[in-house]
Short mmCIF file of C-alpha atoms in Angstrom, two decimals:
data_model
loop_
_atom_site.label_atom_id
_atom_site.label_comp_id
_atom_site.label_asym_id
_atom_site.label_seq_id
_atom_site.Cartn_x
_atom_site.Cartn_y
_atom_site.Cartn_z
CA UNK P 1379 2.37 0.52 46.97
CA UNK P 1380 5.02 0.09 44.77
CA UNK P 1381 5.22 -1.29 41.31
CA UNK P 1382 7.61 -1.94 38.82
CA UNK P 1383 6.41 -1.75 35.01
CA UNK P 1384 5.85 -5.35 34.35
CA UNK P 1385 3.52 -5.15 37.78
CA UNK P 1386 2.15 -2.12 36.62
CA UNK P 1387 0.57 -4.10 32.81
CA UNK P 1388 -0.44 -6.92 34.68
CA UNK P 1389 -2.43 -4.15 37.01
CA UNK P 1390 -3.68 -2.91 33.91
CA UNK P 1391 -4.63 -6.28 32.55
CA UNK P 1392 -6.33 -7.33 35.36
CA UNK P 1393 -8.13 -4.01 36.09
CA UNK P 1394 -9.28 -2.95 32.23
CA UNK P 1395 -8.40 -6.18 30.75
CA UNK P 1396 -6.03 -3.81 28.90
CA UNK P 1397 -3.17 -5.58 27.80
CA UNK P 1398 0.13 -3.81 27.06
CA UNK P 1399 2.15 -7.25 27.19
CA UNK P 1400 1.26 -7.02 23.52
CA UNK P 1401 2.62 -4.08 22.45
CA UNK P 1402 6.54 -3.82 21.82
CA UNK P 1403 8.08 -3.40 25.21
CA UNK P 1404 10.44 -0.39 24.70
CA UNK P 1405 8.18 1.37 22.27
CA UNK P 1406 5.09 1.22 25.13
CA UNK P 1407 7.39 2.32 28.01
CA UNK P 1408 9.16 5.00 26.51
CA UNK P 1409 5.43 6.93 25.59
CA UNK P 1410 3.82 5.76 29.10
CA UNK P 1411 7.41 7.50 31.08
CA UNK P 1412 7.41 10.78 28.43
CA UNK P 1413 3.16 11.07 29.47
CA UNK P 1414 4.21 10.50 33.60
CA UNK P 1415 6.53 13.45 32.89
CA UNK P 1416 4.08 15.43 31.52
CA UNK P 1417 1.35 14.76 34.40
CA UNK P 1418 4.44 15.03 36.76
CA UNK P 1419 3.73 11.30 37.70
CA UNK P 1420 6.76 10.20 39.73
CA UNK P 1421 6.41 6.18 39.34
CA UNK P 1422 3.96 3.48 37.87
CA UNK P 1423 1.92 3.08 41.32
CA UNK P 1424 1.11 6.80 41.07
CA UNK P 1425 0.05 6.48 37.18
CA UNK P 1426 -1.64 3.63 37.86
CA UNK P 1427 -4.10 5.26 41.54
CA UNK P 1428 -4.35 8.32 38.83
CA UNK P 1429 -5.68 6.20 35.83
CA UNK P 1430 -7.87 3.80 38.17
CA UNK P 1431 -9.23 7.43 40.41
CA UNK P 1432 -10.15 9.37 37.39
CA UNK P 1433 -11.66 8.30 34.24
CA UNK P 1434 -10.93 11.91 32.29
CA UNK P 1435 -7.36 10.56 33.28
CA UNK P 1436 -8.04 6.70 31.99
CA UNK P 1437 -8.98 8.32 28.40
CA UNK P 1438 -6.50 10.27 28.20
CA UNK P 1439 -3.92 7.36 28.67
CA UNK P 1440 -5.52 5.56 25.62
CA UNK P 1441 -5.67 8.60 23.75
CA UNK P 1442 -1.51 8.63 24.46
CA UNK P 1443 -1.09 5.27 23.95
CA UNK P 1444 -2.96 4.64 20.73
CA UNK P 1445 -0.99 6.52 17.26
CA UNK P 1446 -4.03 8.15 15.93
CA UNK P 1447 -2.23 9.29 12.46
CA UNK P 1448 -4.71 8.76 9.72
CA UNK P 1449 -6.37 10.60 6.63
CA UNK P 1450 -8.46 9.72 3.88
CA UNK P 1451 -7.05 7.37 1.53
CA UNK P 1452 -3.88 7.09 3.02
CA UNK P 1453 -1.42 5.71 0.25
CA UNK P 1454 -3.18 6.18 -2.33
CA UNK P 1455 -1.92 3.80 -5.14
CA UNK P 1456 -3.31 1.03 -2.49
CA UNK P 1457 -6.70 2.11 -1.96
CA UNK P 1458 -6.51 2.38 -6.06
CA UNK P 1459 -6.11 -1.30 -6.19
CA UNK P 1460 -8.72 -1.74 -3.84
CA UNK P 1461 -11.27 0.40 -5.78
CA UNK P 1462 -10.57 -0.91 -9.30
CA UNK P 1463 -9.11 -4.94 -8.29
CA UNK P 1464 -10.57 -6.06 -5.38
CA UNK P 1465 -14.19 -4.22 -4.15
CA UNK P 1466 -15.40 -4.75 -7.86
CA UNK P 1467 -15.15 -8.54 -7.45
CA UNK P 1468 -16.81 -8.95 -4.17
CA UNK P 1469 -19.56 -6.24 -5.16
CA UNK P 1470 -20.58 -8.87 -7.95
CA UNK P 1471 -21.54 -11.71 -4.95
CA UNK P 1472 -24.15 -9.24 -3.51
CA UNK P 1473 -24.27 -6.75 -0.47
CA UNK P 1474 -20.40 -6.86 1.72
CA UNK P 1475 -19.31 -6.62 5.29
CA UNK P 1476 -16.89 -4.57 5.60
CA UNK P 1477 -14.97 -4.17 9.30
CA UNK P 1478 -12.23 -1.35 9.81
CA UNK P 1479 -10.20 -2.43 12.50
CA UNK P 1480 -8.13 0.62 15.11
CA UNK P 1481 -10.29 2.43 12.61
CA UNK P 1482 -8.56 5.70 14.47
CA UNK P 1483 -10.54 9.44 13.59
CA UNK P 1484 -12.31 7.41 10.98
CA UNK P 1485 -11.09 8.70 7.83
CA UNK P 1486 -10.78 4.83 6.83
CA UNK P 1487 -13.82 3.77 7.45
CA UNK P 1488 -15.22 7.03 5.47
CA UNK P 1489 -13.56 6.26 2.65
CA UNK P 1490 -14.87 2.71 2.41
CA UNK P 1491 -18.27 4.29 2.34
CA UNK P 1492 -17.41 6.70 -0.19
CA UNK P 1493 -15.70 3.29 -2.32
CA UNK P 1494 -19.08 2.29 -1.71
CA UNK P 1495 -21.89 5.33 -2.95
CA UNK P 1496 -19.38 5.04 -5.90
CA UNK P 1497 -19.48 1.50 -6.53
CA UNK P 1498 -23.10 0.60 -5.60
CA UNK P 1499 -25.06 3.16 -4.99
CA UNK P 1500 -28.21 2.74 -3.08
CA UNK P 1501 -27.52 -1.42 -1.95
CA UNK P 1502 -27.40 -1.45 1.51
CA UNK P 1503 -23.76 -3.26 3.30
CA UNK P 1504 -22.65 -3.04 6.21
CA UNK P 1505 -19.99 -1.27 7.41
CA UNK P 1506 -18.34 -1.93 10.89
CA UNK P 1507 -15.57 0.11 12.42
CA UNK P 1508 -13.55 -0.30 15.57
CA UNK P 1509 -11.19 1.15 17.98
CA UNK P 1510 -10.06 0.85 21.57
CA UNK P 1511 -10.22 4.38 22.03
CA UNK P 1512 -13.49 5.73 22.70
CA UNK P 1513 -12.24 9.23 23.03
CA UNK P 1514 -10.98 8.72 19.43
CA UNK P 1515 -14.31 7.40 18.49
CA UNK P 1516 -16.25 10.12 19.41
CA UNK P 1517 -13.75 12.19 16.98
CA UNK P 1518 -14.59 9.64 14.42
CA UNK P 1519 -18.58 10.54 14.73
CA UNK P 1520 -18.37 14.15 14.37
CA UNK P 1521 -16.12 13.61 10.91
CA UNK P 1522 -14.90 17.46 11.18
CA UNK P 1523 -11.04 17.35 9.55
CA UNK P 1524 -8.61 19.44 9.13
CA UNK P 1525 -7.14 20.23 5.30
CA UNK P 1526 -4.29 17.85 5.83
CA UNK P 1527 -7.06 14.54 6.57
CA UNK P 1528 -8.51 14.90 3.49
CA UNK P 1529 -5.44 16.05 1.10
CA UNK P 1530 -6.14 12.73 -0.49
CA UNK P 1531 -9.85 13.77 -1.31
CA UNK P 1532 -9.67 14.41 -5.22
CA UNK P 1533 -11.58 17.81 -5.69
CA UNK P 1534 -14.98 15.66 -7.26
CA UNK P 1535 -15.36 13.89 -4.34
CA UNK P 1536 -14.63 16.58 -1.63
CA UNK P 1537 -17.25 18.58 -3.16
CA UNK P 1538 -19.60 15.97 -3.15
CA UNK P 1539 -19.17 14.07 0.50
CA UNK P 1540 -17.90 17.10 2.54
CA UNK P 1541 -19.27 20.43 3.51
CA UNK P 1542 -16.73 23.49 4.24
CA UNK P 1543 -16.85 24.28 7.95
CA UNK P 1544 -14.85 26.78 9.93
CA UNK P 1545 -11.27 26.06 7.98
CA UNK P 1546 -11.75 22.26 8.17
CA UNK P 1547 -14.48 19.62 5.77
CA UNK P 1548 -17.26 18.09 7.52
CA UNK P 1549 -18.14 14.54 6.27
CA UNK P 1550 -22.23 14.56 4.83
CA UNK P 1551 -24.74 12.88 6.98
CA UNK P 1552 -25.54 9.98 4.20
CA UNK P 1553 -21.91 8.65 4.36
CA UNK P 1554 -21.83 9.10 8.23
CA UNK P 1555 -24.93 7.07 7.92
CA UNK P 1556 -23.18 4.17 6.71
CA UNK P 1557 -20.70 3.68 9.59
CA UNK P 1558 -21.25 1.30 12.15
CA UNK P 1559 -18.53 2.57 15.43
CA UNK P 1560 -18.11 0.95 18.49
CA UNK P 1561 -15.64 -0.31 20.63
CA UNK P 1562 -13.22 -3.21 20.33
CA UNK P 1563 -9.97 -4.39 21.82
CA UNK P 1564 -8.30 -6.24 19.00
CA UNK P 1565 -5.93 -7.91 22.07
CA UNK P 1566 -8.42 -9.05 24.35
CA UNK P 1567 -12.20 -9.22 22.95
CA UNK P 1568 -14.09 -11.87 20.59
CA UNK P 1569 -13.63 -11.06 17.15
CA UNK P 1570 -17.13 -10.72 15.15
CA UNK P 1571 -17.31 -13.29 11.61
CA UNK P 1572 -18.42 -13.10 8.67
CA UNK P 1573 -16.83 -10.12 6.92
CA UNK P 1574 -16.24 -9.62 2.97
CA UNK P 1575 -13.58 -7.59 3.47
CA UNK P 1576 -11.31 -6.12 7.10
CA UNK P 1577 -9.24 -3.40 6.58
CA UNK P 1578 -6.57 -2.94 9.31
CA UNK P 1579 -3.52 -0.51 8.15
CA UNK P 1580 -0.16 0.18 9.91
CA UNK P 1581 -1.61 -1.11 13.10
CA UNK P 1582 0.03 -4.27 13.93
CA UNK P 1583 3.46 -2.49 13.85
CA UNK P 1584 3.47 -1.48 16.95
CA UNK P 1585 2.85 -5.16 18.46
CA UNK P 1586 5.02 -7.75 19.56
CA UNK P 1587 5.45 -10.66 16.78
CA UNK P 1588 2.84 -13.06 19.24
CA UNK P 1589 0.00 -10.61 19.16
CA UNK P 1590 0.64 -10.00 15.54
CA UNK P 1591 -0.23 -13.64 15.20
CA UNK P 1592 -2.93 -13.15 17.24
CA UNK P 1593 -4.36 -10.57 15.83
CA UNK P 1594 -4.11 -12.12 12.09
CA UNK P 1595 -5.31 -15.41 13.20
CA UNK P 1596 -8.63 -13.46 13.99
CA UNK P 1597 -9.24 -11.65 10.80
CA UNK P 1598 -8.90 -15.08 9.00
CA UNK P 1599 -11.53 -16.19 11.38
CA UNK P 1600 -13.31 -13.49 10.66
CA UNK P 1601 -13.60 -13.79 7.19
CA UNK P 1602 -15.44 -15.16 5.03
CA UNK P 1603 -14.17 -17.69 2.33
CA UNK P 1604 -13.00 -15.44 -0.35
CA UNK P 1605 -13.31 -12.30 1.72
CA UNK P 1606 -9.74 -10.15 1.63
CA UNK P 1607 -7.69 -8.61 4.48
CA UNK P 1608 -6.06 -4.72 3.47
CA UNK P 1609 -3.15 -4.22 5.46
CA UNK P 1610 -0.50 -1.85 5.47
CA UNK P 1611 2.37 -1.28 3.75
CA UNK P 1612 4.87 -1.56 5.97
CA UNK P 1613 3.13 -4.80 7.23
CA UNK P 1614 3.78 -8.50 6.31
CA UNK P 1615 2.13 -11.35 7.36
CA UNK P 1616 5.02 -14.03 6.65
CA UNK P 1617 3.15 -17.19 7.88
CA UNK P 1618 0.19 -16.12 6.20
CA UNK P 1619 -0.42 -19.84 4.35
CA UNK P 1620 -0.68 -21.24 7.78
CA UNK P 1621 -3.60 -18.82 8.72
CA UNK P 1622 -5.78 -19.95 5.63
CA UNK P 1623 -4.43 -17.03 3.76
CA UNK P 1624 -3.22 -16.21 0.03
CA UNK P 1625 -1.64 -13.32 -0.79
CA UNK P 1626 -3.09 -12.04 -3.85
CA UNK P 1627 -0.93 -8.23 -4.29
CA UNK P 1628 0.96 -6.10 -2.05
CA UNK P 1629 -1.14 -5.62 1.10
CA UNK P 1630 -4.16 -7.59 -0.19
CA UNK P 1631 -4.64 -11.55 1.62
CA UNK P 1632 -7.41 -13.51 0.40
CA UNK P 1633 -8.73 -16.17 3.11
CA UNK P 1634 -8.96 -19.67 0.85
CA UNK P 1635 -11.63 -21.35 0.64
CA UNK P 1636 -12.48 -24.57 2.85
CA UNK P 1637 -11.89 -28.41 1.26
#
C-alpha cells in the first residue's frame, strides 16, 4: 500500500473521522514527518498500519498533534477583564454554562471554577470542558502541575485551591468537582447549545481560515443570546458581525440578541 499525504488524511478521516484537512497544511505535515522520524516510520502507509494496529500508538499521535501549552490564567490582564467586566454581568441572570473548548491539561477550565467559588460561592453552574485528546484529558483529571502551570496562581489562591505534592500543586477535590471533561472534536462532532459563556484560547491558530469559520460559526450557535465567546489574543474573528457576533473588548464577542 502506498499513500501519499493527502491519501493518508482522507485515511484518517474516514477511519477516526479525524480530520487534518483542517489544520494548516505545512504546519500538520512538518510535526506528523518530525514524529515518523522519531518512531523510524519510513512513509505515511506505515504511520498509518501503525496508528490503525495499535491504539497506545493512535494516542500518542494526538498527543503529538495537539499543542498542549497551557497554565492557569494564561495572560493574565485578559482573564482580569473577564473576572471584573464580563462574569459579574452574567452571574447577575442566575446560574451559567460555561464550555472550555481544546480545554488542553485543564488549567482553563480550573480557573473558571476558581472565577467561580470566588464569584458565587455555593450556586451550582455548570461547567463543561473539552478536548480531542483523551490522553490529555486524563492529565486534566488528576490536576497535578508543575510550578511553571500555576505561576499565574497569586499566593491567596494557591494556598487555598491547591495542595503541595511531590515538587508540583495538586488542584482540591471541590474545584475538580466542578469540571465536567469529556471528549469532543471541535472539526467533526455536534456542538452542544446553550452556553453563557465558551472559552476557546489560541486554538484556532493552528487551523486553516475555513475551519476557523467553522469552528466560530458553532460557538455562536452555541450560545446563548447575550452569552460571550473568550478567545485568544493572537486570534481575530474578522467576519464576526456575520456570525451574530459583537465584539465588546479585545478577545471578548458577545452573540446579539435575536429580532
Amino acid at each position: 500500500m502506498r499513500l501519499d499525504f493527502a491519501e493518508f488524511k482522507q485515511r484518517m478521516l474516514m477511519f477516526y473521522r479525524l480530520d487534518l484537512n483542517g489544520y494548516k497544511e505545512n504546519q500538520l505535515k512538518r510535526r506528523i514527518e518530525g514524529l515518523m522520524t522519531r518512531q523510524r516510520v519510513n512513509s505515511f502507509a506505515d504511520l498509518f498500519q501503525l496508528l490503525t494496529g495499535s491504539r497506545t500508538a493512535y494516542e500518542g499521535f494526538l498527543d503529538h498533534l495537539t499543542i498542549n501549552v497551557s497554565e492557569f490564567f494564561r495572560d493574565a490582564h485578559r482573564w482580569h477583564e473577564l473576572e471584573k467586566n464580563i462574569l459579574p454581568g452574567l452571574l447577575e441572570k442566575g446560574t451559567v454554562k460555561i464550555w472550555s473548548a481544546a480545554c488542553s491539561i485543564g488549567a482553563e477550565p480550573y480557573s473558571l471554577a476558581i472565577l467561580l467559588d470566588e464569584l458565587s460561592p455555593g450556586r451550582g453552574h455548570r461547567l463543561d470542558a473539552t478536548d480531542i485528546d483523551k490522553t490529555i484529558l486524563e492529565t486534566a483529571r488528576a490536576g497535578r502541575y508543575s510550578p511553571d502551570v500555576v505561576r499565574n496562581v497569586g499566593r491567596e489562591r494557591l494556598s487555598r485551591y491547591f495542595t503541595v505534592s511531590g515538587g508540583g500543586y495538586l488542584i482540591n477535590d471541590h474545584i475538580k468537582r466542578k469540571v465536567n471533561f469529556r471528549r469532543h472534536d471541535l472539526l467533526t462532532e455536534v456542538y452542544p447549545e446553550g452556553y453563557n459563556l465558551i472559552v476557546c484560547r489560541n486554538v484556532t491558530i493552528y487551523f486553516t481560515r475555513e475551519a476557523q469559520d467553522k469552528i466560530n460559526k458553532g460557538f455562536s450557535r452555541a450560545l446563548q443570546p447575550g452569552g460571550v465567546l473568550f478567545i485568544g489574543g493572537s486570534e481575530m474573528i474578522f467576519n464576526h458581525q456575520v456570525l451574530g457576533l459583537e465584539k465588546i473588548q479585545t478577545c471578548f464577542y458577545r452573540k446579539k440578541n435575536s429580532k
